[in-house]
Short mmCIF file of C-alpha atoms in Angstrom, two decimals:
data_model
loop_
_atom_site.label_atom_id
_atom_site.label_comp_id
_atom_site.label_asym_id
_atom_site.label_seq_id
_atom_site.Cartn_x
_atom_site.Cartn_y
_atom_site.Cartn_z
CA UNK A 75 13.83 25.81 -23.47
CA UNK A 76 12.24 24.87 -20.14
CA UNK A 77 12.16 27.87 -17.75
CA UNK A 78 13.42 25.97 -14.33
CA UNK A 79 13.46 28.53 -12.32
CA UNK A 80 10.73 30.51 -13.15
CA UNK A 81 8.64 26.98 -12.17
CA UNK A 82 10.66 27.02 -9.12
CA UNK A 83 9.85 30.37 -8.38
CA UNK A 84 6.37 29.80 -9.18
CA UNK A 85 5.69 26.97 -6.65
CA UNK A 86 7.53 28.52 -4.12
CA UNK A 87 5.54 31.64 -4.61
CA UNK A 88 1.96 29.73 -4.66
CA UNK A 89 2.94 27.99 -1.30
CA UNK A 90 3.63 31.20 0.18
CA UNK A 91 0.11 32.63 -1.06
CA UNK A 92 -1.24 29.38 0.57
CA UNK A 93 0.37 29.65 3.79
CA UNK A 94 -2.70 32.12 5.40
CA UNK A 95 -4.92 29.23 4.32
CA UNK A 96 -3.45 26.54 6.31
CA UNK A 97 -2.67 24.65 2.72
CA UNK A 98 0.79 23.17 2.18
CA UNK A 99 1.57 23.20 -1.84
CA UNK A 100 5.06 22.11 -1.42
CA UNK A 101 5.71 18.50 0.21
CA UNK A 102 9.39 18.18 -0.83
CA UNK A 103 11.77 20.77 -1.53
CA UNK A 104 15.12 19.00 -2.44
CA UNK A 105 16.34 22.02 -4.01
CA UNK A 106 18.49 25.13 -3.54
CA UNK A 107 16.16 28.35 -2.78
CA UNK A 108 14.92 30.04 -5.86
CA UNK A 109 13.21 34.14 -5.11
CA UNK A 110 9.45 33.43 -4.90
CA UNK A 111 7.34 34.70 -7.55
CA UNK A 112 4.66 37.02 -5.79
CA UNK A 113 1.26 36.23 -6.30
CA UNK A 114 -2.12 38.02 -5.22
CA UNK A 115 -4.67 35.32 -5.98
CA UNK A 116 -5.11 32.09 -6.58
CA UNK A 117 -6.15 33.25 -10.37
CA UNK A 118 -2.40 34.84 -11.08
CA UNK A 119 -1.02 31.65 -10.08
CA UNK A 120 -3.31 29.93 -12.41
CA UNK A 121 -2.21 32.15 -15.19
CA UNK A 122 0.94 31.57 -14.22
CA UNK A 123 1.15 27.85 -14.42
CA UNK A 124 -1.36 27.69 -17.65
CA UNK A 125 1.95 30.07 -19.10
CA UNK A 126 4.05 27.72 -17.51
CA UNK A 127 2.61 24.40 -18.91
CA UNK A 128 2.33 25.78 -22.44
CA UNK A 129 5.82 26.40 -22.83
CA UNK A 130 7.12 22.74 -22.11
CA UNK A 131 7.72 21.22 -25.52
CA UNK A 132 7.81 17.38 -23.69
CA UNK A 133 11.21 16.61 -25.55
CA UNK A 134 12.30 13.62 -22.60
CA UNK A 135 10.91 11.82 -20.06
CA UNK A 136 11.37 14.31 -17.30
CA UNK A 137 9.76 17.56 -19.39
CA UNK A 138 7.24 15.47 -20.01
CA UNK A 139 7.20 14.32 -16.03
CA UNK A 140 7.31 18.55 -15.32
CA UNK A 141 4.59 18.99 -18.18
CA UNK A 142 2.19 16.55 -16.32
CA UNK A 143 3.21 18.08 -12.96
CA UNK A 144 1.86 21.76 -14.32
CA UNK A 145 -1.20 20.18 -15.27
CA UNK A 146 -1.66 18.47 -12.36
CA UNK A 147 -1.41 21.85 -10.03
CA UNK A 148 -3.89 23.77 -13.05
CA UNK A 149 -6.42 20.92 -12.18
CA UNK A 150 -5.79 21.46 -8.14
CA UNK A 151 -5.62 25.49 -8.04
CA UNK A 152 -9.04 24.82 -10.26
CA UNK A 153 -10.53 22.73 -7.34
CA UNK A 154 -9.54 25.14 -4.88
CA UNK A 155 -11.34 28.00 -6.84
CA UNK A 156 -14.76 26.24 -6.30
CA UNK A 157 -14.53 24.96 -10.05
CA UNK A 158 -17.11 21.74 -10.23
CA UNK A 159 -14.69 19.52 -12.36
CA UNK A 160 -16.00 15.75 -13.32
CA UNK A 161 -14.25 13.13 -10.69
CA UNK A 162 -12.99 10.83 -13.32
CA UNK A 163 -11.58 13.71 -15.36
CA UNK A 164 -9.32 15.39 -12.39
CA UNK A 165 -8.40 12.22 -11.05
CA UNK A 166 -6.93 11.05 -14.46
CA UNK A 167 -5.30 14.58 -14.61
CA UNK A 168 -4.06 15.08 -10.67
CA UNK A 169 -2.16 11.39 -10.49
CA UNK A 170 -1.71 10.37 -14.40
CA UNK A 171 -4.21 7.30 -13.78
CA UNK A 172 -8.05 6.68 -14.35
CA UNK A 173 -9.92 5.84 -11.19
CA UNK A 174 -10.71 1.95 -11.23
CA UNK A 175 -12.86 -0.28 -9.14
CA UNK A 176 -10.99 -2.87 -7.20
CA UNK A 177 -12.72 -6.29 -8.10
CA UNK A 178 -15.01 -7.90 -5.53
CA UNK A 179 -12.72 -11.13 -5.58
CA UNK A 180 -9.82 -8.83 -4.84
CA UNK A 181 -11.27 -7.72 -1.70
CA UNK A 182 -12.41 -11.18 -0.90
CA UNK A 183 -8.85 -12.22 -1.04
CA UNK A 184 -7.61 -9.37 1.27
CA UNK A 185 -9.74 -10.44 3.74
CA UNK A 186 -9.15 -13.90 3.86
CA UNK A 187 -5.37 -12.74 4.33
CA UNK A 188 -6.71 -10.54 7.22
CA UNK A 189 -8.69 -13.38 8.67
CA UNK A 190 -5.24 -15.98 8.56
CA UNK A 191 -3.34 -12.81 10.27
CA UNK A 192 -5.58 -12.09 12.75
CA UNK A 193 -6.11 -15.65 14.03
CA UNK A 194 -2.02 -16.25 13.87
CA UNK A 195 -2.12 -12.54 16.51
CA UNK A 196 -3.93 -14.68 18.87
CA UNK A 197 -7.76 -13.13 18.10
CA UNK A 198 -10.91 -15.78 18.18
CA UNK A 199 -14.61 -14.59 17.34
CA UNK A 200 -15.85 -16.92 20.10
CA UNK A 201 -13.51 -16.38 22.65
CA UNK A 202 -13.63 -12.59 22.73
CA UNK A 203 -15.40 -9.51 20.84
CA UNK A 204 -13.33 -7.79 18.39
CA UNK A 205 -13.29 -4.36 20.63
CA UNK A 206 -11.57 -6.49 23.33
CA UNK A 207 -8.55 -7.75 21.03
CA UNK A 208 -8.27 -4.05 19.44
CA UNK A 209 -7.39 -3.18 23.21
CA UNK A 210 -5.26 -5.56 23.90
CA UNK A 211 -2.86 -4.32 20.92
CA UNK A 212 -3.53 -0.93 21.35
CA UNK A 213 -0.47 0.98 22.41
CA UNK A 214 -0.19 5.01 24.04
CA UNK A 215 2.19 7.38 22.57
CA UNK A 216 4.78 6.73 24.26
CA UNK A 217 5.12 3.20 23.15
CA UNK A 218 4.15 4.24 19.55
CA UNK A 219 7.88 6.51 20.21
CA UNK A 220 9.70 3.94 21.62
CA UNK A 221 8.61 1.83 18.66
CA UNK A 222 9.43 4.61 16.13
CA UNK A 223 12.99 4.79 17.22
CA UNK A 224 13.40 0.85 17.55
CA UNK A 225 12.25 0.03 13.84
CA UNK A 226 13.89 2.77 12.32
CA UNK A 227 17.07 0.98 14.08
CA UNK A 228 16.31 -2.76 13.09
CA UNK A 229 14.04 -2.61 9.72
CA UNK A 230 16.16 0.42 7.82
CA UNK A 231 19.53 -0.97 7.99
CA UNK A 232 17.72 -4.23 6.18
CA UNK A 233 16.03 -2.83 3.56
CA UNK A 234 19.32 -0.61 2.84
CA UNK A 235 21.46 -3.47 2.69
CA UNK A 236 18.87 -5.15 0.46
CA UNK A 237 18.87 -2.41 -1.82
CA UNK A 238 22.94 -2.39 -1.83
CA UNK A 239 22.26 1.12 -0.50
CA UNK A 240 24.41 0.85 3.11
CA UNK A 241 26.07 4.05 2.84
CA UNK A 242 23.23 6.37 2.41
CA UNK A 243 21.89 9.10 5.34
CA UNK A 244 19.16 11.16 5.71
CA UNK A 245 19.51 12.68 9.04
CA UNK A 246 15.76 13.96 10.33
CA UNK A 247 14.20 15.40 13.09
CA UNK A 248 11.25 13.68 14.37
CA UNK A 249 7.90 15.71 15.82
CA UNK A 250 4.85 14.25 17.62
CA UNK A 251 2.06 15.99 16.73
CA UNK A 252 -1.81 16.12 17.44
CA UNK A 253 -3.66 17.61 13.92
CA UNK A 254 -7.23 16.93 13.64
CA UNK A 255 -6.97 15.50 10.04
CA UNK A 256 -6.65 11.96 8.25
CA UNK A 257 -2.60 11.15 8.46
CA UNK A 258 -0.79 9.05 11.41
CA UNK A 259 2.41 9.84 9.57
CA UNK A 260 4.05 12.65 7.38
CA UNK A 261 7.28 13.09 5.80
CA UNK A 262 8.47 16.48 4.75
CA UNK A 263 11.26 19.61 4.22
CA UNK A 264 11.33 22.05 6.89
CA UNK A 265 11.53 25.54 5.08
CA UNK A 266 15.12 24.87 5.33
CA UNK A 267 15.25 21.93 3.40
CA UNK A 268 15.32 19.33 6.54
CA UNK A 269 13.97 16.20 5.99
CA UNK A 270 11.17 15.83 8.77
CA UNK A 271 9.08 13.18 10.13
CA UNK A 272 5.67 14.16 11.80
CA UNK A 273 3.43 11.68 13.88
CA UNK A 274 -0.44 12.20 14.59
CA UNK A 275 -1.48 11.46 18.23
CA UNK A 276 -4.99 12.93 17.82
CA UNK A 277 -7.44 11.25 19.77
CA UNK A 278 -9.31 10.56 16.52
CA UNK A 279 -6.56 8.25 15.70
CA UNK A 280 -5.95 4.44 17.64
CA UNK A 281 -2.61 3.22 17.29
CA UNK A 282 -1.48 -0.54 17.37
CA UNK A 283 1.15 -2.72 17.92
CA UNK A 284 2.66 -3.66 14.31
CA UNK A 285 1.91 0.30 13.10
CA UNK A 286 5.12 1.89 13.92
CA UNK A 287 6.60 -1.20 11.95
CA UNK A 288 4.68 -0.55 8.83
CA UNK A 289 4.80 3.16 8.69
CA UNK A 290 8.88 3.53 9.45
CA UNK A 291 8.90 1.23 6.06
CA UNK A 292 6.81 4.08 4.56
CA UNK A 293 7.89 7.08 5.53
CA UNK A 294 11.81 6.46 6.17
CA UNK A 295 12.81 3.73 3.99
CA UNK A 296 10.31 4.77 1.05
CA UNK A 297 9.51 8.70 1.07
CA UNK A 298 13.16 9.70 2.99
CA UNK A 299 14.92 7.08 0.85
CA UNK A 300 13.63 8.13 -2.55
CA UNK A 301 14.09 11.80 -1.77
CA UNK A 302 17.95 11.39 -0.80
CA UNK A 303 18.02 9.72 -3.41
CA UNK A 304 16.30 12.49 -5.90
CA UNK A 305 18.71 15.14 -3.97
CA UNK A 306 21.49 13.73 -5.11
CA UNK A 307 20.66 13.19 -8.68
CA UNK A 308 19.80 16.69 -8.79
CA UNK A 309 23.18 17.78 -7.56
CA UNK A 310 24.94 15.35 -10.07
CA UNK A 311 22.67 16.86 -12.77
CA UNK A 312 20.58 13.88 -13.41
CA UNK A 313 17.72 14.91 -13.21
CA UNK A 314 15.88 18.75 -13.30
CA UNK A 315 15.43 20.85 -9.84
CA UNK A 316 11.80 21.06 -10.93
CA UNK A 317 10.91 17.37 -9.99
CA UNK A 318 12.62 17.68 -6.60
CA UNK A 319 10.14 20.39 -5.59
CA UNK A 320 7.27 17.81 -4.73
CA UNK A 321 3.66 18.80 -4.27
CA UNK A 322 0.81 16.20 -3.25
CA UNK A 323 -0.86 17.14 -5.88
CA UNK A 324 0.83 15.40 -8.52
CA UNK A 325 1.50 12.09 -10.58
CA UNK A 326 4.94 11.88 -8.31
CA UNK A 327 2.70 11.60 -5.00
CA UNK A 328 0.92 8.97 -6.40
CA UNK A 329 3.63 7.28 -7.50
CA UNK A 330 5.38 7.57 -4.49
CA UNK A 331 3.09 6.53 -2.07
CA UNK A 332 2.61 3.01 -3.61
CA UNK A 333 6.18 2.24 -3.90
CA UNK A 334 6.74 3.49 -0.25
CA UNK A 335 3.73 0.68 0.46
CA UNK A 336 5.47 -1.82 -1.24
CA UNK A 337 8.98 -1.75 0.29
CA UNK A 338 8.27 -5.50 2.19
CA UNK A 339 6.42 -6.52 -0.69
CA UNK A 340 9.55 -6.52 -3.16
CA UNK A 341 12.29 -7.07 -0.31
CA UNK A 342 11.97 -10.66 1.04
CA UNK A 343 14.84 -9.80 3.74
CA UNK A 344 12.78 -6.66 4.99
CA UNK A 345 9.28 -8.83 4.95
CA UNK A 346 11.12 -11.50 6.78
CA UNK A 347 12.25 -8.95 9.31
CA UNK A 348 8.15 -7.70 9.95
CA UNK A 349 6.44 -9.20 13.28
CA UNK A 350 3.05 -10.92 12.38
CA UNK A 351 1.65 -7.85 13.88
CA UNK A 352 3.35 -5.92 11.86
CA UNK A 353 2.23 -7.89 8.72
CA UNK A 354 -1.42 -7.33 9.73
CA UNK A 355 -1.08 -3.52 9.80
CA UNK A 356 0.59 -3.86 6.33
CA UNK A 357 -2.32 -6.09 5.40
CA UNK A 358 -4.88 -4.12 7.02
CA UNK A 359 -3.87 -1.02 5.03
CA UNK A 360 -4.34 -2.46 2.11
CA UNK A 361 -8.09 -3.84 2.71
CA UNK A 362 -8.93 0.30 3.92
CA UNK A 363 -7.17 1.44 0.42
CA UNK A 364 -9.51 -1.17 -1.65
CA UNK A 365 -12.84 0.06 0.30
CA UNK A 366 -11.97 3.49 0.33
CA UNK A 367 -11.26 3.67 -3.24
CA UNK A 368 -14.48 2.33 -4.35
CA UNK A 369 -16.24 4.51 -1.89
CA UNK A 370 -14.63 7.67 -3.46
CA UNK A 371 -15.45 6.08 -7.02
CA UNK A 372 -18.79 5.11 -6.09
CA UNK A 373 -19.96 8.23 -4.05
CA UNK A 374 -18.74 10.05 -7.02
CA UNK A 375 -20.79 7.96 -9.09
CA UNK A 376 -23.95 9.29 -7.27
CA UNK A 377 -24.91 6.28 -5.37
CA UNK A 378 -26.32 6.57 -1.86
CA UNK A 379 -23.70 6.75 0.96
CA UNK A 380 -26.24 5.17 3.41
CA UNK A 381 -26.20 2.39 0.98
CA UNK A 382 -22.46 1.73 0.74
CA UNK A 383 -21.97 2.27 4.85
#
């Protein structure tokens, strides 16, 4: 029998043991509280979840989902521990998929899209350096706001009514935040199970006009969509309060994050709806994902970084 709770508790209880490090385990949590377990080290919890993981039989779909997810968070709490694991190997085991180089002609492709957008946005090489056009579309914080709330009022509604989804809500609270890390945009629980939406204004980040427009299509209408969504299957009893306690750490974040990229791809009404600018942050996205996955592969394969720069 799979022990729900005691998973539940276990989670919960790792991302309390996390907190002092500044490490969030849990991304989601779509379910009603469960007691944390209470853990001392990062080696109880891995004891814990090794216990945990050996005691799913994989009899469906989602046990074997929950099964994955265990050994997911044993190859992560390994990491953490200063364990030297092979790339390819917890790769494979964090998202469920084997690291693969994205074909030169692939890339090749993406950037003749990139060129065609660019030129329809109005830039030309030998008119004016590429520096100048990134400040003309460059836009401050408070028109990255303005922008947030507009899109979330035009571009939702249409990719609801596309997915005959028009009485859905997902209420949210919105923060504006300046964290020295990689992410513009973040979606969330609160630790009381609001759904929250966190923008990154650090000055290591530029933001441009057409941004807003792509990342309210990932954040709201993919990540707050699908976990509404995931809520309420859980309350019907659809589905097991195990997968609704999300970690990025996890074949579910990977997952996740390329169907909350390809909202506009599979919706004609929402792409339709997208301002050329906001196509060429879409596009542009998806040229940094191809480079910076063969990077990661590459770096990992030992090559020279000066050499790939």
């Amino acid at each position: 029998m799979l022990e729900t709770n005691a998973i539940m508790a276990a989670y919960r209880g790792w991302h309390n043991l996390e907190k002092p490090n500044n490490i969030d385990i849990i991304d989601f949590d779509l379910v009603p509280p469960v007691k944390p377990e209470v853990f001392q080290s990062r080696e109880e919890v891995l004891d814990r979840i090794q216990l945990l993981h050996s005691n799913v039989k994989s009899t469906d779909s989602q046990e074997e989902f929950i099964k994955a997810k265990l050994n997911a968070s044993t190859y992560y709490l390994r990491a953490l521990m200063g364990e030297d694991i092979p790339y390819d190997e917890y790769v494979e085991n964090i998202t469920g998929i084997k690291p693969q180089l994205i074909p030169d002609e692939e890339i090749r492709r993406q950037k003749t899209t990139m060129d065609n957008l660019l030129h329809e946005v109005g830039y030309r090489r030998e008119k004016e350096t590429f520096e100048v056009f990134s400040s003309r579309i460059r836009i401050t914080r408070n028109e990255a706001e303005r922008e947030a709330k507009r899109c979330e009022e035009t571009l939702i509604p249409i990719e609801l009514q596309s997915l005959t989804l028009g009485n859905i809500e997902f209420p949210h609270e919105i923060r504006l935040e300046e964290e020295r890390d990689y992410w513009m945009g973040w979606t969330s629980t609160t630790p009381e199970g609001l759904l929250l939406l966190r923008y990154n204004f650090h000055p290591m980040h530029s933001w441009f006009k057409g941004d807003m427009e792509f990342l309210t299509l990932h954040e709201v209408g993919g990540h707050f969509v699908q976990a509404t969504l995931l809520k309420a299957r859980i309350a019907k009893g659809e589905v097991n309060p195990v997968i609704g306690i999300t970690t990025v750490q996890e074949p579910h974040t990977f997952v996740g994050e390329g169907t909350a990229d390809a909202i506009s791809y599979f919706l004609p009404e929402v792409e339709n709806a997208l301002s050329p600018l906001g196509l060429l942050a879409r596009e542009q996205r998806a040229i940094r994902d191809y480079v910076q996955n063969n990077a990661h592969i590459w770096i990992n394969q030992g090559r020279n970084p000066d050499e790939l720069v």
